[in-house]
Amino acid sequence: MQTYDLEADGLRGMNSILQAQSGETNQTSWEIVNPKGSHAIAVGLDAPIEVTVKGSTGYYCAGMNQQATVHVVGSVGPGVAENMMSGTVIIDGDASQYAGATGHGGLLVIKGNASSRCGISMKGIDIVVHGNIGHMSAFMAQAGNLVVCGDAGDALGDSLYEARLFVRGSVKSLGADCVEKEMRHEHLEILADLLERAGADAKPEEFKRYGSARQLYNFDVDNAAAY
Amino acid sequence: MCGIVGLFLKDQSLAPELGNMLTDMLITMTDRGPDSAGIAIYGDGAQGKTKITLQSPNAESDFANLAEDLGKSLGATVTQNDISTHTVLEIPAGQFEAARDALAEIRPDVRIMSRGDTLEIYKEVGLPKDVAERFNLSGMTGTHGIGHTRMATESAVTTMGAHPFNTGSDQCLVHNGSLSNHNSLRRKLRREGVVIQTENDTEVGAAYLTWKMMNGASLGEALESSLDDLDGFFTFVVGTKDGFGVVRDPIACKPAVMAETDQYVAFGSEYRALVNLPGIEDARVWEPEPATVYFWTHNDSTTPSQKAA
């Protein structure tokens, strides 16, 4: 276990050390202490390492993550795991605006609540929120899965493309072109897998599925394989 | 982008530390607003007196014999306490309008930063740490206070464009965001007799709340109706003599974090601003909901913590 004191040794040093780790590194386990709400902690990682942040962070924690597992023992500010490509990001507390925005892959787990615009423009990332999410979540979401064990705020899935949205609690309102859809066997399987990987104590059968009505964009069933 | 900090003490044993804590929070928010900074602080007030905080670009000449000259005009005893470019006058209660008129005659260059029983506002152009040092903000004491670091978007970088804004006795407001209907609303409020000193959008927001409260609304009700009548982006933090409120517009893209313990309620644009507060590790920390009014008061007739919406 390598320990890095962010307050004492600075942000740039931490990110350059973590970004320098390769797939062959023996330093696979890192602990960041004294984050004190700093921005851009553990961004741009590209190695199968585990980073634990002991405290709450500011903007853009774990952005652009590839391969790494980043675990925040606290809450995170806006834009956590923004544009994540792969790997896992776990937040023990709450997440502010646009968690997982534009993410292409990987798994983002938020054990508390996420605020507005969670999963905005997501492009393949899987997001599991144990609590509630705020308004305008999954706006223009293109691919991936957003799982919400609590409630969703206003305008869920507005202008949605092909992302799947699963909500266990209430949805305050659906956005334009977002509709409730039939929960089929394959969806229950996806959901069961995500809930298990996210450590969420919920049953797939308790969720409803929402998706795009495909009235707002030029969806053609003949091209379905391309989506 | 701008930075907001606010601290409302529930435990008055922290009062001597208020300036110190707020200054630390303010300087942490320098990245969000390096243009100018300001602080509103609710401290001591003397019975039967009104405090006026003034600023002058020519402080030395304008403040010389000011209390004496104003006292003569008002036919009353006036005291003054100069702090850098600002001075705090104490005049008999009920004489604010007369004092404002007299000041326009005898010291035409001074600007009124605030008025009230306990409120003082200090604000200047410059880095927050320089502004804090200039006024020795860390040495100030009080029951609650609000600070702002400004990155101007809507009007010029001037002392008068800095926050907080005071548009009614003991009222203050700071803002992160931009209002888009401030011109029409300013005209309307001026017709209603509300004094608005600048072309700044935030002052219109403050004047709007003052106007609502002049017409009988509580602070909570005024904040509630601001959600209907103000167009634009805003996270507002407001202060009154014994209250502290927060509201965000329905889109809520301007950041906000709050923390509450048995000792205080704190507001920060970012969690960074709160990390050095005592007991923050065990505080209840949350993001205020969009279009929801939060309000705390020292007045015992209401509950100490209430969500007015």
PDB file of C-alpha atoms in Angstrom, chain B residues 52-276:
ATOM      1  CA  ILE B  52     -24.038  53.024   8.062  1.00  0.00           C
ATOM      2  CA  THR B  53     -20.977  51.569   6.353  1.00  0.00           C
ATOM      3  CA  LEU B  54     -19.484  53.978   3.807  1.00  0.00           C
ATOM      4  CA  GLN B  55     -16.768  53.598   1.213  1.00  0.00           C
ATOM      5  CA  SER B  56     -14.819  56.353  -0.479  1.00  0.00           C
ATOM      6  CA  PRO B  57     -12.150  56.374  -3.194  1.00  0.00           C
ATOM      7  CA  ASN B  58     -10.655  59.353  -1.290  1.00  0.00           C
ATOM      8  CA  ALA B  59     -11.033  57.937   2.183  1.00  0.00           C
ATOM      9  CA  GLU B  60      -8.504  60.179   3.877  1.00  0.00           C
ATOM     10  CA  SER B  61     -10.081  63.480   2.856  1.00  0.00           C
ATOM     11  CA  ASP B  62     -13.697  62.284   2.840  1.00  0.00           C
ATOM     12  CA  PHE B  63     -13.527  60.676   6.272  1.00  0.00           C
ATOM     13  CA  ALA B  64     -11.756  63.614   7.965  1.00  0.00           C
ATOM     14  CA  ASN B  65     -14.203  65.168  10.457  1.00  0.00           C
ATOM     15  CA  LEU B  66     -17.031  63.213   8.827  1.00  0.00           C
ATOM     16  CA  ALA B  67     -18.856  62.330  12.065  1.00  0.00           C
ATOM     17  CA  GLU B  68     -18.663  65.925  13.204  1.00  0.00           C
ATOM     18  CA  ASP B  69     -19.885  67.337   9.886  1.00  0.00           C
ATOM     19  CA  LEU B  70     -22.717  64.846   9.551  1.00  0.00           C
ATOM     20  CA  GLY B  71     -23.640  65.367  13.220  1.00  0.00           C
ATOM     21  CA  LYS B  72     -24.037  69.078  12.546  1.00  0.00           C
ATOM     22  CA  SER B  73     -26.269  68.417   9.538  1.00  0.00           C
ATOM     23  CA  LEU B  74     -28.446  65.989  11.494  1.00  0.00           C
ATOM     24  CA  GLY B  75     -28.350  67.898  14.767  1.00  0.00           C
ATOM     25  CA  ALA B  76     -27.324  64.689  16.530  1.00  0.00           C
ATOM     26  CA  THR B  77     -24.313  62.826  17.823  1.00  0.00           C
ATOM     27  CA  VAL B  78     -22.585  60.685  15.184  1.00  0.00           C
ATOM     28  CA  THR B  79     -19.584  58.450  15.728  1.00  0.00           C
ATOM     29  CA  GLN B  80     -17.256  57.014  13.122  1.00  0.00           C
ATOM     30  CA  ASN B  81     -14.795  54.140  12.950  1.00  0.00           C
ATOM     31  CA  ASP B  82     -12.514  54.168   9.897  1.00  0.00           C
ATOM     32  CA  ILE B  83     -11.224  50.909   8.452  1.00  0.00           C
ATOM     33  CA  SER B  84      -9.150  51.455   5.300  1.00  0.00           C
ATOM     34  CA  THR B  85     -11.445  52.658   2.479  1.00  0.00           C
ATOM     35  CA  HIS B  86     -14.528  52.117   4.636  1.00  0.00           C
ATOM     36  CA  THR B  87     -15.928  53.833   7.702  1.00  0.00           C
ATOM     37  CA  VAL B  88     -18.762  52.773   9.963  1.00  0.00           C
ATOM     38  CA  LEU B  89     -20.966  55.599  11.219  1.00  0.00           C
ATOM     39  CA  GLU B  90     -23.384  55.304  14.094  1.00  0.00           C
ATOM     40  CA  ILE B  91     -26.317  57.659  13.843  1.00  0.00           C
ATOM     41  CA  PRO B  92     -29.568  57.858  15.814  1.00  0.00           C
ATOM     42  CA  ALA B  93     -32.088  55.264  14.621  1.00  0.00           C
ATOM     43  CA  GLY B  94     -34.657  56.530  12.140  1.00  0.00           C
ATOM     44  CA  GLN B  95     -32.296  59.077  10.597  1.00  0.00           C
ATOM     45  CA  PHE B  96     -30.898  57.016   7.727  1.00  0.00           C
ATOM     46  CA  GLU B  97     -32.737  58.856   4.947  1.00  0.00           C
ATOM     47  CA  ALA B  98     -31.745  62.246   6.400  1.00  0.00           C
ATOM     48  CA  ALA B  99     -28.143  61.059   6.685  1.00  0.00           C
ATOM     49  CA  ARG B 100     -28.134  59.798   3.102  1.00  0.00           C
ATOM     50  CA  ASP B 101     -29.360  63.171   1.853  1.00  0.00           C
ATOM     51  CA  ALA B 102     -26.860  65.043   4.018  1.00  0.00           C
ATOM     52  CA  LEU B 103     -23.968  62.842   2.848  1.00  0.00           C
ATOM     53  CA  ALA B 104     -24.830  63.586  -0.778  1.00  0.00           C
ATOM     54  CA  GLU B 105     -24.312  67.262   0.072  1.00  0.00           C
ATOM     55  CA  ILE B 106     -21.292  67.216   2.355  1.00  0.00           C
ATOM     56  CA  ARG B 107     -19.392  64.177   0.936  1.00  0.00           C
ATOM     57  CA  PRO B 108     -20.679  63.582  -2.600  1.00  0.00           C
ATOM     58  CA  ASP B 109     -18.049  60.924  -3.375  1.00  0.00           C
ATOM     59  CA  VAL B 110     -18.838  58.485  -0.556  1.00  0.00           C
ATOM     60  CA  ARG B 111     -20.837  55.360  -1.368  1.00  0.00           C
ATOM     61  CA  ILE B 112     -23.183  53.634   1.017  1.00  0.00           C
ATOM     62  CA  MET B 113     -22.222  49.985   1.426  1.00  0.00           C
ATOM     63  CA  SER B 114     -24.833  49.060   4.010  1.00  0.00           C
ATOM     64  CA  ARG B 115     -27.182  50.208   6.702  1.00  0.00           C
ATOM     65  CA  GLY B 116     -28.809  48.457   9.602  1.00  0.00           C
ATOM     66  CA  ASP B 117     -28.759  47.837  13.338  1.00  0.00           C
ATOM     67  CA  THR B 118     -25.959  45.283  13.266  1.00  0.00           C
ATOM     68  CA  LEU B 119     -24.924  44.798   9.600  1.00  0.00           C
ATOM     69  CA  GLU B 120     -21.596  46.014   8.239  1.00  0.00           C
ATOM     70  CA  ILE B 121     -20.446  45.355   4.652  1.00  0.00           C
ATOM     71  CA  TYR B 122     -16.849  45.597   3.481  1.00  0.00           C
ATOM     72  CA  LYS B 123     -16.028  45.063  -0.173  1.00  0.00           C
ATOM     73  CA  GLU B 124     -13.326  46.051  -2.614  1.00  0.00           C
ATOM     74  CA  VAL B 125     -11.736  45.147  -5.905  1.00  0.00           C
ATOM     75  CA  GLY B 126      -8.746  42.811  -5.534  1.00  0.00           C
ATOM     76  CA  LEU B 127      -7.788  39.323  -4.454  1.00  0.00           C
ATOM     77  CA  PRO B 128      -9.845  38.014  -1.530  1.00  0.00           C
ATOM     78  CA  LYS B 129      -6.752  37.703   0.669  1.00  0.00           C
ATOM     79  CA  ASP B 130      -5.833  41.352   0.033  1.00  0.00           C
ATOM     80  CA  VAL B 131      -9.385  42.509   0.678  1.00  0.00           C
ATOM     81  CA  ALA B 132      -9.499  40.443   3.883  1.00  0.00           C
ATOM     82  CA  GLU B 133      -6.215  41.920   5.057  1.00  0.00           C
ATOM     83  CA  ARG B 134      -7.205  45.484   4.218  1.00  0.00           C
ATOM     84  CA  PHE B 135     -10.238  45.288   6.499  1.00  0.00           C
ATOM     85  CA  ASN B 136      -8.799  42.831   9.030  1.00  0.00           C
ATOM     86  CA  LEU B 137     -11.822  40.625   8.375  1.00  0.00           C
ATOM     87  CA  SER B 138     -10.387  37.757  10.393  1.00  0.00           C
ATOM     88  CA  GLY B 139     -10.612  39.852  13.540  1.00  0.00           C
ATOM     89  CA  MET B 140     -14.339  40.519  13.185  1.00  0.00           C
ATOM     90  CA  THR B 141     -16.923  38.974  15.463  1.00  0.00           C
ATOM     91  CA  GLY B 142     -20.616  38.382  15.042  1.00  0.00           C
ATOM     92  CA  THR B 143     -23.586  36.057  14.944  1.00  0.00           C
ATOM     93  CA  HIS B 144     -23.576  35.374  11.205  1.00  0.00           C
ATOM     94  CA  GLY B 145     -21.863  36.514   8.055  1.00  0.00           C
ATOM     95  CA  ILE B 146     -21.777  36.057   4.299  1.00  0.00           C
ATOM     96  CA  GLY B 147     -18.849  36.435   1.919  1.00  0.00           C
ATOM     97  CA  HIS B 148     -18.419  36.543  -1.843  1.00  0.00           C
ATOM     98  CA  THR B 149     -15.557  36.276  -4.304  1.00  0.00           C
ATOM     99  CA  ARG B 150     -16.441  37.725  -7.693  1.00  0.00           C
ATOM    100  CA  MET B 151     -15.593  36.797 -11.258  1.00  0.00           C
ATOM    101  CA  ALA B 152     -17.589  39.445 -13.093  1.00  0.00           C
ATOM    102  CA  THR B 153     -19.778  38.573 -16.052  1.00  0.00           C
ATOM    103  CA  GLU B 154     -22.684  40.997 -15.970  1.00  0.00           C
ATOM    104  CA  SER B 155     -21.229  44.404 -15.073  1.00  0.00           C
ATOM    105  CA  ALA B 156     -17.917  46.163 -14.460  1.00  0.00           C
ATOM    106  CA  VAL B 157     -15.304  45.159 -11.893  1.00  0.00           C
ATOM    107  CA  THR B 158     -15.770  47.995  -9.420  1.00  0.00           C
ATOM    108  CA  THR B 159     -16.262  48.351  -5.694  1.00  0.00           C
ATOM    109  CA  MET B 160     -19.939  48.999  -6.270  1.00  0.00           C
ATOM    110  CA  GLY B 161     -20.231  45.898  -8.440  1.00  0.00           C
ATOM    111  CA  ALA B 162     -18.767  43.679  -5.723  1.00  0.00           C
ATOM    112  CA  HIS B 163     -21.047  41.677  -3.434  1.00  0.00           C
ATOM    113  CA  PRO B 164     -22.709  41.579  -0.895  1.00  0.00           C
ATOM    114  CA  PHE B 165     -25.467  44.029  -1.792  1.00  0.00           C
ATOM    115  CA  ASN B 166     -27.560  45.805   0.811  1.00  0.00           C
ATOM    116  CA  THR B 167     -30.868  47.285  -0.316  1.00  0.00           C
ATOM    117  CA  GLY B 168     -32.828  47.413   2.947  1.00  0.00           C
ATOM    118  CA  SER B 169     -32.023  47.725   6.627  1.00  0.00           C
ATOM    119  CA  ASP B 170     -29.902  44.776   7.799  1.00  0.00           C
ATOM    120  CA  GLN B 171     -30.545  42.883   4.547  1.00  0.00           C
ATOM    121  CA  CYS B 172     -27.802  41.526   2.365  1.00  0.00           C
ATOM    122  CA  LEU B 173     -27.525  39.234  -0.607  1.00  0.00           C
ATOM    123  CA  VAL B 174     -24.756  37.506  -2.542  1.00  0.00           C
ATOM    124  CA  HIS B 175     -25.221  35.756  -5.864  1.00  0.00           C
ATOM    125  CA  ASN B 176     -23.539  33.227  -8.080  1.00  0.00           C
ATOM    126  CA  GLY B 177     -25.033  33.282 -11.558  1.00  0.00           C
ATOM    127  CA  SER B 178     -26.574  35.889 -13.815  1.00  0.00           C
ATOM    128  CA  LEU B 179     -30.063  37.363 -14.048  1.00  0.00           C
ATOM    129  CA  SER B 180     -31.489  38.047 -17.493  1.00  0.00           C
ATOM    130  CA  ASN B 181     -34.541  40.178 -16.634  1.00  0.00           C
ATOM    131  CA  HIS B 182     -32.722  42.640 -14.391  1.00  0.00           C
ATOM    132  CA  ASN B 183     -33.184  45.685 -16.627  1.00  0.00           C
ATOM    133  CA  SER B 184     -36.968  45.549 -16.755  1.00  0.00           C
ATOM    134  CA  LEU B 185     -37.186  44.606 -13.092  1.00  0.00           C
ATOM    135  CA  ARG B 186     -34.871  47.492 -12.118  1.00  0.00           C
ATOM    136  CA  ARG B 187     -37.148  49.971 -13.902  1.00  0.00           C
ATOM    137  CA  LYS B 188     -40.179  48.508 -12.173  1.00  0.00           C
ATOM    138  CA  LEU B 189     -38.595  48.549  -8.720  1.00  0.00           C
ATOM    139  CA  ARG B 190     -37.331  52.114  -9.140  1.00  0.00           C
ATOM    140  CA  ARG B 191     -40.857  53.193 -10.038  1.00  0.00           C
ATOM    141  CA  GLU B 192     -41.932  51.534  -6.782  1.00  0.00           C
ATOM    142  CA  GLY B 193     -39.444  53.710  -4.906  1.00  0.00           C
ATOM    143  CA  VAL B 194     -36.714  51.137  -4.226  1.00  0.00           C
ATOM    144  CA  VAL B 195     -33.242  52.703  -4.342  1.00  0.00           C
ATOM    145  CA  ILE B 196     -30.930  50.802  -6.732  1.00  0.00           C
ATOM    146  CA  GLN B 197     -27.453  52.259  -7.028  1.00  0.00           C
ATOM    147  CA  THR B 198     -25.839  50.276  -9.871  1.00  0.00           C
ATOM    148  CA  GLU B 199     -26.471  48.562 -13.201  1.00  0.00           C
ATOM    149  CA  ASN B 200     -25.536  45.247 -11.612  1.00  0.00           C
ATOM    150  CA  ASP B 201     -27.950  42.303 -11.959  1.00  0.00           C
ATOM    151  CA  THR B 202     -27.423  41.066  -8.412  1.00  0.00           C
ATOM    152  CA  GLU B 203     -28.407  44.374  -6.851  1.00  0.00           C
ATOM    153  CA  VAL B 204     -31.745  44.007  -8.618  1.00  0.00           C
ATOM    154  CA  GLY B 205     -32.180  40.579  -7.027  1.00  0.00           C
ATOM    155  CA  ALA B 206     -31.455  42.093  -3.620  1.00  0.00           C
ATOM    156  CA  ALA B 207     -33.776  45.036  -4.271  1.00  0.00           C
ATOM    157  CA  TYR B 208     -36.507  42.643  -5.367  1.00  0.00           C
ATOM    158  CA  LEU B 209     -36.371  40.828  -2.029  1.00  0.00           C
ATOM    159  CA  THR B 210     -36.340  44.149  -0.156  1.00  0.00           C
ATOM    160  CA  TRP B 211     -39.384  45.303  -2.113  1.00  0.00           C
ATOM    161  CA  LYS B 212     -41.229  42.050  -1.320  1.00  0.00           C
ATOM    162  CA  MET B 213     -40.418  42.393   2.367  1.00  0.00           C
ATOM    163  CA  MET B 214     -41.416  46.085   2.345  1.00  0.00           C
ATOM    164  CA  ASN B 215     -44.803  44.838   1.215  1.00  0.00           C
ATOM    165  CA  GLY B 216     -45.187  42.413   4.060  1.00  0.00           C
ATOM    166  CA  ALA B 217     -43.507  39.216   2.867  1.00  0.00           C
ATOM    167  CA  SER B 218     -41.227  37.278   5.201  1.00  0.00           C
ATOM    168  CA  LEU B 219     -37.741  36.505   3.908  1.00  0.00           C
ATOM    169  CA  GLY B 220     -38.898  32.940   3.209  1.00  0.00           C
ATOM    170  CA  GLU B 221     -41.903  34.187   1.207  1.00  0.00           C
ATOM    171  CA  ALA B 222     -39.771  36.710  -0.683  1.00  0.00           C
ATOM    172  CA  LEU B 223     -37.291  33.987  -1.639  1.00  0.00           C
ATOM    173  CA  GLU B 224     -40.144  31.734  -2.667  1.00  0.00           C
ATOM    174  CA  SER B 225     -41.572  34.340  -5.048  1.00  0.00           C
ATOM    175  CA  SER B 226     -38.116  35.097  -6.475  1.00  0.00           C
ATOM    176  CA  LEU B 227     -38.322  31.673  -8.110  1.00  0.00           C
ATOM    177  CA  ASP B 228     -41.263  32.933 -10.192  1.00  0.00           C
ATOM    178  CA  ASP B 229     -40.163  36.502 -10.833  1.00  0.00           C
ATOM    179  CA  LEU B 230     -36.417  36.269 -11.453  1.00  0.00           C
ATOM    180  CA  ASP B 231     -35.233  34.884 -14.765  1.00  0.00           C
ATOM    181  CA  GLY B 232     -31.721  33.518 -14.983  1.00  0.00           C
ATOM    182  CA  PHE B 233     -29.243  31.462 -13.054  1.00  0.00           C
ATOM    183  CA  PHE B 234     -28.819  31.976  -9.374  1.00  0.00           C
ATOM    184  CA  THR B 235     -27.649  30.557  -6.157  1.00  0.00           C
ATOM    185  CA  PHE B 236     -28.515  33.229  -3.575  1.00  0.00           C
ATOM    186  CA  VAL B 237     -27.400  33.419   0.018  1.00  0.00           C
ATOM    187  CA  VAL B 238     -29.159  36.128   1.994  1.00  0.00           C
ATOM    188  CA  GLY B 239     -28.834  37.574   5.465  1.00  0.00           C
ATOM    189  CA  THR B 240     -31.202  39.472   7.708  1.00  0.00           C
ATOM    190  CA  LYS B 241     -30.688  40.760  11.245  1.00  0.00           C
ATOM    191  CA  ASP B 242     -31.448  37.350  12.720  1.00  0.00           C
ATOM    192  CA  GLY B 243     -31.809  35.084   9.687  1.00  0.00           C
ATOM    193  CA  PHE B 244     -29.871  33.287   6.992  1.00  0.00           C
ATOM    194  CA  GLY B 245     -31.403  31.903   3.796  1.00  0.00           C
ATOM    195  CA  VAL B 246     -30.403  29.978   0.669  1.00  0.00           C
ATOM    196  CA  VAL B 247     -32.222  29.449  -2.611  1.00  0.00           C
ATOM    197  CA  ARG B 248     -31.170  28.060  -6.006  1.00  0.00           C
ATOM    198  CA  ASP B 249     -32.976  28.443  -9.315  1.00  0.00           C
ATOM    199  CA  PRO B 250     -34.791  25.364 -10.694  1.00  0.00           C
ATOM    200  CA  ILE B 251     -31.943  24.460 -13.079  1.00  0.00           C
ATOM    201  CA  ALA B 252     -29.430  24.644 -10.224  1.00  0.00           C
ATOM    202  CA  CYS B 253     -26.261  24.622 -12.300  1.00  0.00           C
ATOM    203  CA  LYS B 254     -24.494  26.991  -9.902  1.00  0.00           C
ATOM    204  CA  PRO B 255     -22.896  24.852  -7.212  1.00  0.00           C
ATOM    205  CA  ALA B 256     -23.817  24.799  -3.544  1.00  0.00           C
ATOM    206  CA  VAL B 257     -22.860  22.705  -0.551  1.00  0.00           C
ATOM    207  CA  MET B 258     -24.203  23.079   2.951  1.00  0.00           C
ATOM    208  CA  ALA B 259     -23.127  21.703   6.305  1.00  0.00           C
ATOM    209  CA  GLU B 260     -24.942  21.748   9.617  1.00  0.00           C
ATOM    210  CA  THR B 261     -23.809  20.844  13.115  1.00  0.00           C
ATOM    211  CA  ASP B 262     -25.118  21.736  16.584  1.00  0.00           C
ATOM    212  CA  GLN B 263     -22.867  24.793  16.415  1.00  0.00           C
ATOM    213  CA  TYR B 264     -23.480  26.289  12.959  1.00  0.00           C
ATOM    214  CA  VAL B 265     -25.004  26.195   9.505  1.00  0.00           C
ATOM    215  CA  ALA B 266     -22.423  26.762   6.771  1.00  0.00           C
ATOM    216  CA  PHE B 267     -22.661  27.394   3.055  1.00  0.00           C
ATOM    217  CA  GLY B 268     -19.936  27.029   0.427  1.00  0.00           C
ATOM    218  CA  SER B 269     -19.879  27.062  -3.355  1.00  0.00           C
ATOM    219  CA  GLU B 270     -17.604  24.072  -2.945  1.00  0.00           C
ATOM    220  CA  TYR B 271     -16.889  21.627  -0.142  1.00  0.00           C
ATOM    221  CA  ARG B 272     -13.292  22.927  -0.122  1.00  0.00           C
ATOM    222  CA  ALA B 273     -14.562  26.080   1.594  1.00  0.00           C
ATOM    223  CA  LEU B 274     -15.935  24.070   4.505  1.00  0.00           C
ATOM    224  CA  VAL B 275     -13.090  21.665   5.252  1.00  0.00           C
ATOM    225  CA  ASN B 276     -11.512  23.652   8.096  1.00  0.00           C
TER     226      ASN B 276
END
